């Protein structure tokens, strides 16, 4: 799956419409292979983004959990640490 699509469920504060739309756009881009569709495909592409956005909002709103909501700042710090580890340069300076 696309690494740019973020988990949006069970956060405090909850996911915004903009976050859900951005994830939906990434999903449709991945499925279609288009970063920007041609004029001929633009209407279908935009309809798909809106349909996925609605479905994602419905899903997020209908899910239930007993787990406490995750803190966005803590999760962002964890992601940053993982990224730093993943892209760290070797100690000997080789790439």
CSV table of N, CA and C in Angstrom, one decimal:
chain,number,residue,atom,x,y,z
A,1,UNK,N,0.8,-1.2,0.0
A,1,UNK,CA,0.0,0.0,0.0
A,1,UNK,C,0.9,1.2,0.0
A,2,UNK,N,0.3,2.3,-0.3
A,2,UNK,CA,1.0,3.6,-0.4
A,2,UNK,C,1.5,4.1,0.9
A,3,UNK,N,2.7,4.4,1.1
A,3,UNK,CA,3.3,4.8,2.4
A,3,UNK,C,2.7,6.2,2.8
A,4,UNK,N,2.3,7.0,1.8
A,4,UNK,CA,1.8,8.3,2.1
A,4,UNK,C,0.4,8.4,2.7
A,5,UNK,N,-0.3,7.3,2.7
A,5,UNK,CA,-1.6,7.2,3.2
A,5,UNK,C,-1.5,7.0,4.7
A,6,UNK,N,-1.9,7.9,5.5
A,6,UNK,CA,-1.8,7.8,7.0
A,6,UNK,C,-3.0,7.1,7.6
A,7,UNK,N,-2.7,6.5,8.8
A,7,UNK,CA,-3.8,6.0,9.6
A,7,UNK,C,-4.5,7.2,10.2
A,8,UNK,N,-5.8,7.2,10.0
A,8,UNK,CA,-6.6,8.3,10.5
A,8,UNK,C,-7.6,8.0,11.6
A,9,UNK,N,-7.6,6.7,12.0
A,9,UNK,CA,-8.6,6.3,13.0
A,9,UNK,C,-8.0,6.4,14.4
A,10,UNK,N,-8.9,6.7,15.3
A,10,UNK,CA,-8.6,6.7,16.8
A,10,UNK,C,-7.5,7.7,17.2
A,11,UNK,N,-7.6,8.9,16.7
A,11,UNK,CA,-6.7,10.0,17.1
A,11,UNK,C,-7.5,11.1,17.9
A,12,UNK,N,-6.8,11.7,18.7
A,12,UNK,CA,-7.3,12.9,19.4
A,12,UNK,C,-6.4,14.1,19.0
A,13,UNK,N,-6.9,15.1,18.4
A,13,UNK,CA,-8.3,15.3,17.9
A,13,UNK,C,-8.5,14.4,16.7
A,14,UNK,N,-9.8,14.1,16.4
A,14,UNK,CA,-10.2,13.2,15.2
A,14,UNK,C,-9.7,13.8,13.9
A,15,UNK,N,-9.6,12.9,12.9
A,15,UNK,CA,-9.2,13.3,11.6
A,15,UNK,C,-10.1,14.3,11.0
A,16,UNK,N,-9.5,15.3,10.3
A,16,UNK,CA,-10.3,16.4,9.7
A,16,UNK,C,-10.7,15.9,8.3
A,17,UNK,N,-11.7,16.7,7.7
A,17,UNK,CA,-12.1,16.4,6.4
A,17,UNK,C,-11.0,16.6,5.4
A,18,UNK,N,-10.1,17.5,5.6
A,18,UNK,CA,-8.9,17.7,4.8
A,18,UNK,C,-8.0,16.5,4.8
A,19,UNK,N,-7.8,15.9,6.0
A,19,UNK,CA,-6.9,14.8,6.1
A,19,UNK,C,-7.5,13.6,5.3
A,20,UNK,N,-8.8,13.4,5.5
A,20,UNK,CA,-9.5,12.3,4.8
A,20,UNK,C,-9.5,12.5,3.3
A,21,UNK,N,-9.7,13.7,2.9
A,21,UNK,CA,-9.7,14.0,1.4
A,21,UNK,C,-8.3,13.7,0.9
A,22,UNK,N,-7.2,14.2,1.6
A,22,UNK,CA,-5.9,14.0,1.1
A,22,UNK,C,-5.5,12.5,1.0
A,23,UNK,N,-5.9,11.7,2.0
A,23,UNK,CA,-5.7,10.3,1.9
A,23,UNK,C,-6.5,9.6,0.8
A,24,UNK,N,-7.7,10.1,0.5
A,24,UNK,CA,-8.5,9.6,-0.6
A,24,UNK,C,-7.8,9.9,-1.9
A,25,UNK,N,-7.3,11.1,-2.0
A,25,UNK,CA,-6.6,11.5,-3.2
A,25,UNK,C,-5.4,10.6,-3.5
A,26,UNK,N,-4.6,10.4,-2.4
A,26,UNK,CA,-3.5,9.5,-2.6
A,26,UNK,C,-3.9,8.1,-3.0
A,27,UNK,N,-5.0,7.6,-2.4
A,27,UNK,CA,-5.5,6.3,-2.8
A,27,UNK,C,-5.9,6.2,-4.3
A,28,UNK,N,-6.6,7.2,-4.7
A,28,UNK,CA,-7.1,7.2,-6.1
A,28,UNK,C,-5.9,7.4,-7.0
A,29,UNK,N,-4.9,8.2,-6.7
A,29,UNK,CA,-3.7,8.3,-7.5
A,29,UNK,C,-3.0,7.0,-7.6
A,30,UNK,N,-2.9,6.3,-6.5
A,30,UNK,CA,-2.2,5.0,-6.5
A,30,UNK,C,-3.0,4.0,-7.4
A,31,UNK,N,-4.3,3.9,-7.3
A,31,UNK,CA,-5.1,3.0,-8.1
A,31,UNK,C,-5.0,3.3,-9.6
A,32,UNK,N,-5.1,4.6,-9.9
A,32,UNK,CA,-5.2,5.0,-11.3
A,32,UNK,C,-3.9,5.1,-12.0
A,33,UNK,N,-2.8,5.4,-11.2
A,33,UNK,CA,-1.5,5.6,-11.8
A,33,UNK,C,-1.3,7.0,-12.3
A,34,UNK,N,-2.3,7.9,-12.0
A,34,UNK,CA,-2.2,9.3,-12.4
A,34,UNK,C,-1.9,10.2,-11.2
A,35,UNK,N,-0.9,11.0,-11.4
A,35,UNK,CA,-0.7,12.1,-10.4
A,35,UNK,C,-1.7,13.2,-10.6
A,36,UNK,N,-1.8,13.5,-11.9
A,36,UNK,CA,-2.8,14.5,-12.4
A,36,UNK,C,-3.4,13.9,-13.6
A,37,UNK,N,-4.7,13.6,-13.6
A,37,UNK,CA,-5.4,13.0,-14.8
A,37,UNK,C,-5.5,14.0,-16.0
A,38,UNK,N,-5.6,13.4,-17.1
A,38,UNK,CA,-5.8,14.2,-18.3
A,38,UNK,C,-7.2,14.9,-18.2
A,39,UNK,N,-7.5,15.8,-19.1
A,39,UNK,CA,-8.8,16.5,-19.1
A,39,UNK,C,-9.9,15.4,-19.3
A,40,UNK,N,-9.6,14.4,-20.2
A,40,UNK,CA,-10.6,13.4,-20.5
A,40,UNK,C,-10.9,12.5,-19.3
A,41,UNK,N,-10.0,12.4,-18.4
A,41,UNK,CA,-10.2,11.5,-17.2
A,41,UNK,C,-10.5,12.3,-15.9
A,42,UNK,N,-10.4,13.6,-16.0
A,42,UNK,CA,-10.5,14.5,-14.8
A,42,UNK,C,-11.8,14.3,-14.0
A,43,UNK,N,-12.9,14.3,-14.7
A,43,UNK,CA,-14.2,14.1,-14.1
A,43,UNK,C,-14.3,12.8,-13.4
A,44,UNK,N,-13.9,11.7,-14.0
A,44,UNK,CA,-14.0,10.4,-13.4
A,44,UNK,C,-13.1,10.3,-12.2
A,45,UNK,N,-11.9,10.9,-12.3
A,45,UNK,CA,-10.9,10.9,-11.2
A,45,UNK,C,-11.5,11.6,-10.0
A,46,UNK,N,-12.0,12.8,-10.3
A,46,UNK,CA,-12.6,13.6,-9.2
A,46,UNK,C,-13.8,12.9,-8.5
A,47,UNK,N,-14.6,12.3,-9.3
A,47,UNK,CA,-15.7,11.5,-8.7
A,47,UNK,C,-15.2,10.4,-7.8
A,48,UNK,N,-14.2,9.7,-8.3
A,48,UNK,CA,-13.6,8.7,-7.5
A,48,UNK,C,-13.0,9.2,-6.2
A,49,UNK,N,-12.4,10.3,-6.2
A,49,UNK,CA,-11.8,10.9,-5.0
A,49,UNK,C,-13.0,11.2,-4.0
A,50,UNK,N,-14.0,11.8,-4.5
A,50,UNK,CA,-15.1,12.2,-3.6
A,50,UNK,C,-15.8,10.9,-3.1
A,51,UNK,N,-16.0,9.9,-3.9
A,51,UNK,CA,-16.6,8.6,-3.4
A,51,UNK,C,-15.8,8.0,-2.3
A,52,UNK,N,-14.4,7.9,-2.5
A,52,UNK,CA,-13.6,7.4,-1.5
A,52,UNK,C,-13.6,8.2,-0.3
A,53,UNK,N,-13.6,9.5,-0.4
A,53,UNK,CA,-13.7,10.4,0.8
A,53,UNK,C,-14.9,10.1,1.6
A,54,UNK,N,-16.1,10.0,0.9
A,54,UNK,CA,-17.3,9.7,1.6
A,54,UNK,C,-17.2,8.3,2.3
A,55,UNK,N,-16.7,7.3,1.6
A,55,UNK,CA,-16.6,6.0,2.2
A,55,UNK,C,-15.6,6.0,3.4
A,56,UNK,N,-14.5,6.7,3.3
A,56,UNK,CA,-13.6,6.7,4.4
A,56,UNK,C,-14.2,7.4,5.6
A,57,UNK,N,-14.9,8.5,5.4
A,57,UNK,CA,-15.6,9.2,6.5
A,57,UNK,C,-16.6,8.3,7.2
A,58,UNK,N,-17.4,7.6,6.4
A,58,UNK,CA,-18.4,6.6,6.9
A,58,UNK,C,-17.7,5.5,7.7
A,59,UNK,N,-16.6,5.0,7.2
A,59,UNK,CA,-15.9,4.0,7.9
A,59,UNK,C,-15.3,4.5,9.2
A,60,UNK,N,-14.6,5.6,9.2
A,60,UNK,CA,-14.0,6.1,10.4
A,60,UNK,C,-15.1,6.4,11.5
A,61,UNK,N,-16.2,7.0,11.0
A,61,UNK,CA,-17.3,7.3,11.9
A,61,UNK,C,-18.0,6.1,12.5
A,62,UNK,N,-17.9,4.9,11.8
A,62,UNK,CA,-18.7,3.8,12.3
A,62,UNK,C,-17.8,2.8,13.1
A,63,UNK,N,-16.5,2.9,13.1
A,63,UNK,CA,-15.6,2.1,13.8
A,63,UNK,C,-15.7,2.3,15.3
A,64,UNK,N,-15.5,1.3,16.1
A,64,UNK,CA,-15.5,1.4,17.6
A,64,UNK,C,-14.3,0.7,18.1
A,65,UNK,N,-13.8,1.2,19.3
A,65,UNK,CA,-12.7,0.7,19.9
A,65,UNK,C,-12.7,1.0,21.4
A,66,UNK,N,-12.1,0.1,22.2
A,66,UNK,CA,-12.0,0.4,23.6
A,66,UNK,C,-10.6,1.0,23.9
A,67,UNK,N,-9.7,1.0,22.9
A,67,UNK,CA,-8.4,1.6,23.1
A,67,UNK,C,-8.5,3.1,23.3
A,68,UNK,N,-7.6,3.7,24.1
A,68,UNK,CA,-7.6,5.1,24.2
A,68,UNK,C,-7.1,5.8,22.9
A,69,UNK,N,-7.6,7.0,22.6
A,69,UNK,CA,-7.2,7.7,21.4
A,69,UNK,C,-5.7,7.9,21.4
A,70,UNK,N,-5.1,7.8,20.3
A,70,UNK,CA,-3.6,8.1,20.2
A,70,UNK,C,-3.4,9.6,20.0
A,71,UNK,N,-2.3,10.1,20.6
A,71,UNK,CA,-1.9,11.5,20.5
A,71,UNK,C,-1.2,11.7,19.2
A,72,UNK,N,-1.6,12.7,18.4
A,72,UNK,CA,-1.0,13.0,17.1
A,72,UNK,C,0.5,13.4,17.3
A,73,UNK,N,0.8,14.2,18.3
A,73,UNK,CA,2.2,14.6,18.4
A,73,UNK,C,3.1,13.4,18.8
A,74,UNK,N,2.7,12.5,19.6
A,74,UNK,CA,3.5,11.4,20.0
A,74,UNK,C,3.7,10.5,18.8
A,75,UNK,N,2.6,10.3,18.0
A,75,UNK,CA,2.7,9.4,16.8
A,75,UNK,C,3.6,10.1,15.8
A,76,UNK,N,3.6,11.4,15.6
A,76,UNK,CA,4.5,12.1,14.7
A,76,UNK,C,5.9,11.9,15.1
A,77,UNK,N,6.2,12.0,16.4
A,77,UNK,CA,7.6,11.9,16.9
A,77,UNK,C,8.1,10.5,16.6
A,78,UNK,N,7.2,9.5,16.8
A,78,UNK,CA,7.6,8.1,16.6
A,78,UNK,C,7.9,7.9,15.1
A,79,UNK,N,7.1,8.5,14.2
A,79,UNK,CA,7.3,8.4,12.8
A,79,UNK,C,8.6,9.0,12.4
A,80,UNK,N,8.9,10.2,13.0
A,80,UNK,CA,10.1,10.9,12.7
A,80,UNK,C,11.3,10.1,13.1
A,81,UNK,N,11.3,9.4,14.3
A,81,UNK,CA,12.4,8.6,14.7
A,81,UNK,C,12.6,7.4,13.8
A,82,UNK,N,11.5,6.8,13.3
A,82,UNK,CA,11.6,5.6,12.4
A,82,UNK,C,12.2,6.1,11.1
A,83,UNK,N,11.8,7.3,10.6
A,83,UNK,CA,12.4,7.8,9.4
A,83,UNK,C,13.8,8.1,9.5
A,84,UNK,N,14.2,8.7,10.6
A,84,UNK,CA,15.7,9.0,10.9
A,84,UNK,C,16.5,7.7,10.9
A,85,UNK,N,16.0,6.7,11.5
A,85,UNK,CA,16.6,5.4,11.6
A,85,UNK,C,16.7,4.8,10.2
A,86,UNK,N,15.6,4.8,9.4
A,86,UNK,CA,15.6,4.2,8.1
A,86,UNK,C,16.5,4.9,7.1
A,87,UNK,N,16.6,6.2,7.2
A,87,UNK,CA,17.4,6.9,6.2
A,87,UNK,C,18.8,7.4,6.8
A,88,UNK,N,19.2,6.9,7.9
A,88,UNK,CA,20.4,7.2,8.5
A,88,UNK,C,21.6,6.8,7.6
A,89,UNK,N,22.6,7.6,7.6
A,89,UNK,CA,23.8,7.3,6.8
A,89,UNK,C,24.7,6.3,7.6
A,90,UNK,N,25.3,5.4,7.0
A,90,UNK,CA,26.2,4.5,7.7
A,90,UNK,C,27.3,5.2,8.4
A,91,UNK,N,27.8,4.7,9.5
A,91,UNK,CA,28.8,5.4,10.3
A,91,UNK,C,30.1,5.6,9.6
A,92,UNK,N,30.4,4.7,8.6
A,92,UNK,CA,31.7,4.8,7.8
A,92,UNK,C,31.6,5.8,6.7
A,93,UNK,N,30.4,6.4,6.5
A,93,UNK,CA,30.2,7.5,5.5
A,93,UNK,C,29.9,7.0,4.1
A,94,UNK,N,29.8,5.7,3.9
A,94,UNK,CA,29.4,5.1,2.6
A,94,UNK,C,27.9,5.2,2.4
A,95,UNK,N,27.5,5.3,1.2
A,95,UNK,CA,26.1,5.4,0.9
A,95,UNK,C,25.4,4.1,0.6
